[in-house]
Amino acid sequence: MSHPTADLRVVLVVASVRPDRFGSTVAAWATARIVAHGGTCLDVVDLMELDLPAGLDGGGDTERWRSRVDAADAFVVLTPEYNHGYPGYLKTAIDSVVDEWQAKPVAFVSYGGGAGGARSVEQLRQVFAELDAVTVRESVTLVRVWDMFDDGGCLGSPAGPDRAMRAMLDRLIWWGWTLRAARPPAALAEVAS
Ligand SMILES: Cc1cc2nc3c(=O)[nH]c(=O)nc-3n(C[C@H](O)[C@H](O)[C@H](O)COP(=O)(O)O)c2cc1C
């Protein structure tokens, strides 16, 4: 499938909001890999920097978050695993906007202990299905993540994760362009509804 020359707009969502999170290291690596892959225009949204009220009735940074989700063609959600689940604040962020997720692909980079965040990802697939988003089969799963990176934030054995990232991004970009072509412009969607 040939694509227009403009880049696909991808949002990387950094889900951990713990002050001493390992997620910053993983986010720096993921950002570098996405940029190196090419073909996308990347917006990194760090949930730690957004005030999204738990009441889910707007306020705080909800409109700022909405506009960034709205502008995106595709998403990479970077999530850890806490007690076999994904972070609660990520759920608040997902639920804070609704229509803006629709008909867009969502891919995952997960990290954690023995399961590398895979349980978080499987739960998130259910959540995004309800929002009419399409989750991408290929994902990046970083097991015992704290052993994988050196103090400088470099992977000791990058071949596997880099390969998984390329496969995930290839598929995300394919879905991104495909669904972007299928989504009606906002004005048409309003007329149709
Ligand atoms: C409260 C808590 C619960 C955790 N539960 C799990 C778990 O169930 N499975 C797992 O693989 N790792 C678990 N971990 C390990 C985290 O996934 C790991 O520490 C990861 O780096 C957390 O991401 P963050 O530092 O970016 O917040 C847990 C960590 C915390 C703090």
Short mmCIF file of N, CA and C in Angstrom, two decimals, residues 30-179:
data_model
loop_
_atom_site.label_atom_id
_atom_site.label_comp_id
_atom_site.label_asym_id
_atom_site.label_seq_id
_atom_site.Cartn_x
_atom_site.Cartn_y
_atom_site.Cartn_z
N ALA A 30 12.46 3.93 23.96
CA ALA A 30 11.36 3.79 23.00
C ALA A 30 11.29 5.01 22.07
N THR A 31 11.47 6.19 22.64
CA THR A 31 11.43 7.41 21.83
C THR A 31 12.52 7.36 20.75
N ALA A 32 13.72 6.98 21.16
CA ALA A 32 14.83 6.92 20.20
C ALA A 32 14.56 5.90 19.10
N ARG A 33 13.98 4.76 19.47
CA ARG A 33 13.71 3.73 18.45
C ARG A 33 12.61 4.18 17.49
N ILE A 34 11.60 4.84 18.01
CA ILE A 34 10.51 5.29 17.13
C ILE A 34 11.03 6.35 16.16
N VAL A 35 11.82 7.28 16.65
CA VAL A 35 12.39 8.32 15.78
C VAL A 35 13.30 7.68 14.74
N ALA A 36 14.15 6.72 15.18
CA ALA A 36 15.07 6.07 14.25
C ALA A 36 14.33 5.27 13.19
N HIS A 37 13.19 4.72 13.55
CA HIS A 37 12.41 3.92 12.60
C HIS A 37 11.96 4.76 11.41
N GLY A 38 11.61 6.01 11.70
CA GLY A 38 11.17 6.91 10.64
C GLY A 38 9.71 6.70 10.26
N GLY A 39 9.21 7.62 9.46
CA GLY A 39 7.84 7.50 8.95
C GLY A 39 6.77 8.01 9.88
N THR A 40 7.19 8.54 11.03
CA THR A 40 6.20 9.06 11.97
C THR A 40 6.63 10.43 12.48
N CYS A 41 5.63 11.19 12.90
CA CYS A 41 5.88 12.44 13.61
C CYS A 41 5.46 12.17 15.05
N LEU A 42 6.40 12.20 15.96
CA LEU A 42 6.17 11.69 17.32
C LEU A 42 5.86 12.79 18.32
N ASP A 43 4.79 12.58 19.09
CA ASP A 43 4.45 13.44 20.22
C ASP A 43 4.50 12.56 21.48
N VAL A 44 5.40 12.86 22.39
CA VAL A 44 5.50 12.09 23.63
C VAL A 44 4.62 12.74 24.68
N VAL A 45 3.63 11.99 25.17
CA VAL A 45 2.74 12.50 26.22
C VAL A 45 3.08 11.75 27.50
N ASP A 46 3.66 12.47 28.43
CA ASP A 46 4.03 11.90 29.73
C ASP A 46 2.87 12.17 30.69
N LEU A 47 2.19 11.11 31.10
CA LEU A 47 1.01 11.32 31.96
C LEU A 47 1.39 11.98 33.27
N MET A 48 2.66 11.89 33.66
CA MET A 48 3.11 12.55 34.89
C MET A 48 2.94 14.07 34.79
N GLU A 49 2.90 14.58 33.57
CA GLU A 49 2.82 16.03 33.38
C GLU A 49 1.38 16.51 33.17
N LEU A 50 0.43 15.59 33.26
CA LEU A 50 -0.97 15.98 33.03
C LEU A 50 -1.79 15.81 34.30
N ASP A 51 -2.63 16.80 34.56
CA ASP A 51 -3.58 16.73 35.67
C ASP A 51 -4.93 16.31 35.10
N LEU A 52 -5.25 15.04 35.27
CA LEU A 52 -6.52 14.51 34.75
C LEU A 52 -7.38 14.09 35.93
N PRO A 53 -8.45 14.85 36.20
CA PRO A 53 -9.27 14.58 37.38
C PRO A 53 -9.91 13.20 37.36
N ALA A 54 -9.89 12.54 38.52
CA ALA A 54 -10.45 11.19 38.62
C ALA A 54 -11.95 11.17 38.38
N GLY A 55 -12.60 12.32 38.52
CA GLY A 55 -14.05 12.38 38.32
C GLY A 55 -14.47 12.17 36.88
N LEU A 56 -13.51 12.26 35.94
CA LEU A 56 -13.77 12.02 34.52
C LEU A 56 -14.81 12.98 33.94
N ASP A 57 -14.99 14.11 34.57
CA ASP A 57 -15.95 15.07 34.02
C ASP A 57 -15.25 16.34 33.55
N GLY A 58 -14.05 16.19 33.05
CA GLY A 58 -13.32 17.31 32.49
C GLY A 58 -12.57 18.08 33.55
N GLY A 59 -12.06 19.23 33.13
CA GLY A 59 -11.27 20.05 34.05
C GLY A 59 -9.81 19.66 34.00
N GLY A 60 -9.00 20.39 34.76
CA GLY A 60 -7.57 20.13 34.75
C GLY A 60 -7.02 20.23 33.33
N ASP A 61 -6.24 19.23 32.96
CA ASP A 61 -5.63 19.22 31.62
C ASP A 61 -6.41 18.38 30.62
N THR A 62 -7.68 18.11 30.93
CA THR A 62 -8.44 17.21 30.05
C THR A 62 -8.47 17.69 28.61
N GLU A 63 -8.72 18.98 28.39
CA GLU A 63 -8.83 19.45 27.00
C GLU A 63 -7.49 19.41 26.29
N ARG A 64 -6.41 19.66 27.03
CA ARG A 64 -5.07 19.56 26.44
C ARG A 64 -4.78 18.11 26.01
N TRP A 65 -5.14 17.18 26.86
CA TRP A 65 -4.99 15.75 26.57
C TRP A 65 -5.87 15.37 25.39
N ARG A 66 -7.11 15.84 25.40
CA ARG A 66 -8.04 15.51 24.32
C ARG A 66 -7.48 15.95 22.96
N SER A 67 -6.93 17.16 22.91
CA SER A 67 -6.46 17.67 21.62
C SER A 67 -5.26 16.85 21.12
N ARG A 68 -4.46 16.34 22.01
CA ARG A 68 -3.30 15.55 21.57
C ARG A 68 -3.75 14.15 21.11
N VAL A 69 -4.74 13.59 21.80
CA VAL A 69 -5.28 12.30 21.34
C VAL A 69 -6.00 12.49 20.01
N ASP A 70 -6.72 13.57 19.90
CA ASP A 70 -7.48 13.85 18.69
C ASP A 70 -6.56 14.01 17.48
N ALA A 71 -5.43 14.66 17.70
CA ALA A 71 -4.50 14.93 16.59
C ALA A 71 -3.75 13.67 16.14
N ALA A 72 -3.75 12.65 16.97
CA ALA A 72 -2.94 11.46 16.68
C ALA A 72 -3.63 10.54 15.66
N ASP A 73 -2.79 9.86 14.87
CA ASP A 73 -3.28 8.81 13.98
C ASP A 73 -3.06 7.43 14.59
N ALA A 74 -2.17 7.34 15.55
CA ALA A 74 -1.79 6.04 16.12
C ALA A 74 -1.12 6.28 17.47
N PHE A 75 -1.12 5.23 18.29
CA PHE A 75 -0.58 5.35 19.64
C PHE A 75 0.37 4.20 19.97
N VAL A 76 1.38 4.53 20.76
CA VAL A 76 2.19 3.51 21.43
C VAL A 76 2.02 3.77 22.92
N VAL A 77 1.48 2.81 23.64
CA VAL A 77 1.30 2.94 25.08
C VAL A 77 2.45 2.20 25.77
N LEU A 78 3.17 2.94 26.57
CA LEU A 78 4.32 2.39 27.31
C LEU A 78 3.87 2.14 28.74
N THR A 79 3.70 0.87 29.08
CA THR A 79 3.11 0.59 30.39
C THR A 79 3.91 -0.42 31.21
N PRO A 80 4.01 -0.17 32.51
CA PRO A 80 4.55 -1.19 33.42
C PRO A 80 3.43 -2.11 33.89
N GLU A 81 3.78 -2.98 34.82
CA GLU A 81 2.77 -3.87 35.42
C GLU A 81 2.88 -3.73 36.93
N TYR A 82 1.74 -3.47 37.56
CA TYR A 82 1.68 -3.42 39.02
C TYR A 82 0.64 -4.45 39.48
N ASN A 83 1.05 -5.42 40.26
CA ASN A 83 0.11 -6.43 40.76
C ASN A 83 -0.79 -6.97 39.65
N HIS A 84 -0.12 -7.38 38.59
CA HIS A 84 -0.77 -8.01 37.43
C HIS A 84 -1.74 -7.09 36.70
N GLY A 85 -1.57 -5.80 36.85
CA GLY A 85 -2.45 -4.88 36.14
C GLY A 85 -1.67 -3.66 35.67
N TYR A 86 -2.34 -2.81 34.91
CA TYR A 86 -1.71 -1.58 34.41
C TYR A 86 -1.99 -0.43 35.39
N PRO A 87 -1.27 0.67 35.28
CA PRO A 87 -1.42 1.75 36.26
C PRO A 87 -2.82 2.38 36.26
N GLY A 88 -3.31 2.67 37.45
CA GLY A 88 -4.64 3.25 37.59
C GLY A 88 -4.76 4.60 36.87
N TYR A 89 -3.70 5.38 36.89
CA TYR A 89 -3.79 6.70 36.27
C TYR A 89 -3.89 6.58 34.74
N LEU A 90 -3.35 5.51 34.20
CA LEU A 90 -3.51 5.28 32.76
C LEU A 90 -4.98 5.06 32.44
N LYS A 91 -5.70 4.35 33.31
CA LYS A 91 -7.14 4.14 33.08
C LYS A 91 -7.87 5.47 33.13
N THR A 92 -7.50 6.31 34.08
CA THR A 92 -8.12 7.64 34.13
C THR A 92 -7.88 8.40 32.84
N ALA A 93 -6.63 8.33 32.34
CA ALA A 93 -6.31 9.04 31.10
C ALA A 93 -7.11 8.48 29.92
N ILE A 94 -7.19 7.16 29.84
CA ILE A 94 -7.93 6.55 28.72
C ILE A 94 -9.40 6.97 28.80
N ASP A 95 -9.97 6.92 29.99
CA ASP A 95 -11.40 7.21 30.15
C ASP A 95 -11.74 8.70 30.05
N SER A 96 -10.72 9.55 30.14
CA SER A 96 -10.97 11.00 30.13
C SER A 96 -11.41 11.51 28.77
N VAL A 97 -11.10 10.77 27.73
CA VAL A 97 -11.58 11.13 26.39
C VAL A 97 -12.17 9.87 25.79
N VAL A 98 -13.07 10.02 24.85
CA VAL A 98 -13.74 8.83 24.31
C VAL A 98 -13.65 8.79 22.78
N ASP A 99 -14.33 9.69 22.11
CA ASP A 99 -14.42 9.63 20.64
C ASP A 99 -13.05 9.73 19.98
N GLU A 100 -12.13 10.40 20.63
CA GLU A 100 -10.82 10.66 20.02
C GLU A 100 -9.99 9.40 19.82
N TRP A 101 -10.36 8.29 20.50
CA TRP A 101 -9.64 7.02 20.31
C TRP A 101 -10.15 6.25 19.11
N GLN A 102 -11.34 6.59 18.69
CA GLN A 102 -12.08 5.72 17.77
C GLN A 102 -11.36 5.50 16.43
N ALA A 103 -11.35 4.26 16.00
CA ALA A 103 -10.79 3.87 14.70
C ALA A 103 -9.32 4.25 14.55
N LYS A 104 -8.59 4.13 15.64
CA LYS A 104 -7.14 4.37 15.60
C LYS A 104 -6.41 3.16 16.20
N PRO A 105 -5.22 2.88 15.71
CA PRO A 105 -4.48 1.74 16.23
C PRO A 105 -3.67 2.09 17.49
N VAL A 106 -3.59 1.11 18.37
CA VAL A 106 -2.85 1.26 19.62
C VAL A 106 -1.89 0.08 19.75
N ALA A 107 -0.61 0.38 19.90
CA ALA A 107 0.40 -0.66 20.11
C ALA A 107 1.01 -0.48 21.50
N PHE A 108 1.72 -1.50 21.96
CA PHE A 108 2.20 -1.49 23.34
C PHE A 108 3.68 -1.81 23.44
N VAL A 109 4.32 -1.07 24.34
CA VAL A 109 5.64 -1.45 24.86
C VAL A 109 5.42 -1.64 26.35
N SER A 110 5.67 -2.85 26.84
CA SER A 110 5.43 -3.09 28.26
C SER A 110 6.71 -3.58 28.93
N TYR A 111 6.74 -3.38 30.23
CA TYR A 111 7.93 -3.77 30.98
C TYR A 111 7.51 -4.12 32.40
N GLY A 112 8.37 -4.90 33.05
CA GLY A 112 8.07 -5.31 34.43
C GLY A 112 9.00 -6.43 34.84
N GLY A 113 8.47 -7.30 35.70
CA GLY A 113 9.24 -8.43 36.18
C GLY A 113 9.13 -9.61 35.23
N GLY A 114 8.72 -10.75 35.77
CA GLY A 114 8.73 -11.99 35.01
C GLY A 114 7.87 -11.99 33.76
N ALA A 115 6.79 -11.26 33.77
CA ALA A 115 5.90 -11.26 32.59
C ALA A 115 6.13 -10.04 31.71
N GLY A 116 7.04 -9.17 32.10
CA GLY A 116 7.36 -8.02 31.26
C GLY A 116 6.18 -7.10 30.96
N GLY A 117 5.19 -7.12 31.83
CA GLY A 117 4.03 -6.24 31.60
C GLY A 117 3.00 -6.82 30.65
N ALA A 118 3.18 -8.08 30.26
CA ALA A 118 2.25 -8.68 29.29
C ALA A 118 0.81 -8.73 29.82
N ARG A 119 0.69 -8.89 31.14
CA ARG A 119 -0.68 -8.94 31.70
C ARG A 119 -1.35 -7.58 31.59
N SER A 120 -0.58 -6.51 31.77
CA SER A 120 -1.15 -5.17 31.58
C SER A 120 -1.66 -5.01 30.15
N VAL A 121 -0.87 -5.49 29.21
CA VAL A 121 -1.23 -5.31 27.80
C VAL A 121 -2.51 -6.08 27.48
N GLU A 122 -2.62 -7.30 27.97
CA GLU A 122 -3.83 -8.08 27.66
C GLU A 122 -5.07 -7.40 28.24
N GLN A 123 -4.95 -6.80 29.40
CA GLN A 123 -6.09 -6.08 29.97
C GLN A 123 -6.41 -4.83 29.15
N LEU A 124 -5.37 -4.14 28.72
CA LEU A 124 -5.59 -2.92 27.93
C LEU A 124 -6.25 -3.22 26.59
N ARG A 125 -6.00 -4.38 26.05
CA ARG A 125 -6.67 -4.72 24.78
C ARG A 125 -8.19 -4.72 24.97
N GLN A 126 -8.65 -5.20 26.10
CA GLN A 126 -10.09 -5.20 26.36
C GLN A 126 -10.62 -3.77 26.49
N VAL A 127 -9.87 -2.94 27.17
CA VAL A 127 -10.30 -1.55 27.37
C VAL A 127 -10.39 -0.81 26.03
N PHE A 128 -9.36 -0.96 25.21
CA PHE A 128 -9.35 -0.22 23.95
C PHE A 128 -10.40 -0.76 22.97
N ALA A 129 -10.75 -2.02 23.08
CA ALA A 129 -11.81 -2.55 22.22
C ALA A 129 -13.12 -1.81 22.49
N GLU A 130 -13.38 -1.51 23.75
CA GLU A 130 -14.61 -0.80 24.09
C GLU A 130 -14.62 0.61 23.52
N LEU A 131 -13.44 1.16 23.29
CA LEU A 131 -13.34 2.52 22.75
C LEU A 131 -13.25 2.50 21.22
N ASP A 132 -13.44 1.32 20.63
CA ASP A 132 -13.44 1.21 19.18
C ASP A 132 -12.07 1.49 18.58
N ALA A 133 -11.05 1.31 19.39
CA ALA A 133 -9.68 1.40 18.88
C ALA A 133 -9.23 0.00 18.49
N VAL A 134 -8.17 -0.08 17.70
CA VAL A 134 -7.68 -1.36 17.21
C VAL A 134 -6.31 -1.62 17.83
N THR A 135 -6.18 -2.67 18.60
CA THR A 135 -4.87 -2.94 19.18
C THR A 135 -4.04 -3.80 18.24
N VAL A 136 -2.76 -3.52 18.23
CA VAL A 136 -1.83 -4.15 17.31
C VAL A 136 -1.28 -5.42 17.95
N ARG A 137 -1.30 -6.50 17.18
CA ARG A 137 -0.86 -7.80 17.72
C ARG A 137 0.59 -7.76 18.18
N GLU A 138 1.47 -7.23 17.34
CA GLU A 138 2.90 -7.20 17.68
C GLU A 138 3.14 -6.23 18.82
N SER A 139 3.92 -6.63 19.80
CA SER A 139 4.21 -5.74 20.93
C SER A 139 5.65 -5.97 21.39
N VAL A 140 6.11 -5.07 22.22
CA VAL A 140 7.46 -5.15 22.79
C VAL A 140 7.31 -5.44 24.27
N THR A 141 7.91 -6.51 24.74
CA THR A 141 7.74 -6.97 26.12
C THR A 141 9.11 -7.08 26.77
N LEU A 142 9.35 -6.25 27.76
CA LEU A 142 10.68 -6.19 28.39
C LEU A 142 10.63 -6.86 29.76
N VAL A 143 11.17 -8.08 29.84
CA VAL A 143 11.12 -8.91 31.04
C VAL A 143 12.29 -8.57 31.96
N ARG A 144 12.00 -8.48 33.25
CA ARG A 144 13.03 -8.09 34.23
C ARG A 144 13.81 -6.88 33.71
N VAL A 145 13.03 -5.86 33.48
CA VAL A 145 13.52 -4.69 32.74
C VAL A 145 14.74 -4.05 33.40
N TRP A 146 14.80 -4.11 34.71
CA TRP A 146 15.90 -3.47 35.41
C TRP A 146 17.25 -4.12 35.12
N ASP A 147 17.20 -5.41 34.64
CA ASP A 147 18.44 -6.09 34.25
C ASP A 147 18.83 -5.82 32.80
N MET A 148 17.93 -5.24 32.05
CA MET A 148 18.15 -5.11 30.61
C MET A 148 18.95 -3.86 30.24
N PHE A 149 18.83 -2.82 31.07
CA PHE A 149 19.46 -1.54 30.75
C PHE A 149 20.67 -1.29 31.64
N ASP A 150 21.70 -0.67 31.09
CA ASP A 150 22.82 -0.26 31.94
C ASP A 150 22.52 1.12 32.55
N ASP A 151 23.43 1.61 33.34
CA ASP A 151 23.18 2.88 34.03
C ASP A 151 23.03 4.06 33.07
N GLY A 152 23.54 3.91 31.87
CA GLY A 152 23.41 4.97 30.88
C GLY A 152 22.13 4.88 30.06
N GLY A 153 21.29 3.90 30.40
CA GLY A 153 20.02 3.77 29.68
C GLY A 153 20.14 2.97 28.39
N CYS A 154 21.28 2.27 28.21
CA CYS A 154 21.45 1.46 27.00
C CYS A 154 21.13 0.00 27.29
N LEU A 155 20.54 -0.67 26.31
CA LEU A 155 20.24 -2.09 26.46
C LEU A 155 21.53 -2.90 26.35
N GLY A 156 21.69 -3.90 27.23
CA GLY A 156 22.85 -4.78 27.14
C GLY A 156 22.79 -5.64 25.89
N SER A 157 21.60 -6.13 25.56
CA SER A 157 21.40 -6.97 24.37
C SER A 157 20.26 -6.38 23.56
N PRO A 158 20.55 -5.42 22.70
CA PRO A 158 19.47 -4.69 22.03
C PRO A 158 18.82 -5.43 20.87
N ALA A 159 19.43 -6.49 20.35
CA ALA A 159 18.94 -7.08 19.09
C ALA A 159 17.47 -7.49 19.19
N GLY A 160 17.12 -8.22 20.24
CA GLY A 160 15.74 -8.72 20.37
C GLY A 160 14.73 -7.60 20.53
N PRO A 161 14.93 -6.72 21.50
CA PRO A 161 13.98 -5.61 21.65
C PRO A 161 13.91 -4.69 20.42
N ASP A 162 15.04 -4.45 19.79
CA ASP A 162 15.02 -3.60 18.59
C ASP A 162 14.21 -4.25 17.47
N ARG A 163 14.39 -5.57 17.33
CA ARG A 163 13.64 -6.30 16.30
C ARG A 163 12.14 -6.26 16.61
N ALA A 164 11.80 -6.48 17.88
CA ALA A 164 10.39 -6.45 18.27
C ALA A 164 9.80 -5.05 18.04
N MET A 165 10.58 -4.05 18.32
CA MET A 165 10.11 -2.67 18.13
C MET A 165 9.86 -2.40 16.64
N ARG A 166 10.76 -2.84 15.79
CA ARG A 166 10.59 -2.61 14.34
C ARG A 166 9.33 -3.31 13.83
N ALA A 167 9.14 -4.56 14.28
CA ALA A 167 7.96 -5.31 13.83
C ALA A 167 6.68 -4.63 14.31
N MET A 168 6.70 -4.16 15.56
CA MET A 168 5.52 -3.49 16.10
C MET A 168 5.25 -2.20 15.34
N LEU A 169 6.30 -1.41 15.09
CA LEU A 169 6.10 -0.12 14.41
C LEU A 169 5.66 -0.32 12.96
N ASP A 170 6.22 -1.31 12.28
CA ASP A 170 5.78 -1.58 10.90
C ASP A 170 4.28 -1.84 10.87
N ARG A 171 3.83 -2.66 11.81
CA ARG A 171 2.41 -3.00 11.82
C ARG A 171 1.56 -1.81 12.27
N LEU A 172 2.05 -1.06 13.26
CA LEU A 172 1.30 0.12 13.73
C LEU A 172 1.14 1.14 12.60
N ILE A 173 2.21 1.35 11.86
CA ILE A 173 2.17 2.35 10.78
C ILE A 173 1.22 1.88 9.67
N TRP A 174 1.25 0.59 9.37
CA TRP A 174 0.29 0.07 8.38
C TRP A 174 -1.15 0.32 8.83
N TRP A 175 -1.44 -0.02 10.07
CA TRP A 175 -2.79 0.21 10.60
C TRP A 175 -3.11 1.71 10.64
N GLY A 176 -2.11 2.48 10.99
CA GLY A 176 -2.32 3.93 11.11
C GLY A 176 -2.76 4.55 9.80
N TRP A 177 -2.03 4.22 8.73
CA TRP A 177 -2.41 4.77 7.43
C TRP A 177 -3.72 4.20 6.95
N THR A 178 -3.92 2.92 7.19
CA THR A 178 -5.15 2.26 6.71
C THR A 178 -6.37 2.87 7.37
N LEU A 179 -6.30 3.05 8.68
CA LEU A 179 -7.46 3.59 9.38
C LEU A 179 -7.60 5.09 9.14
#
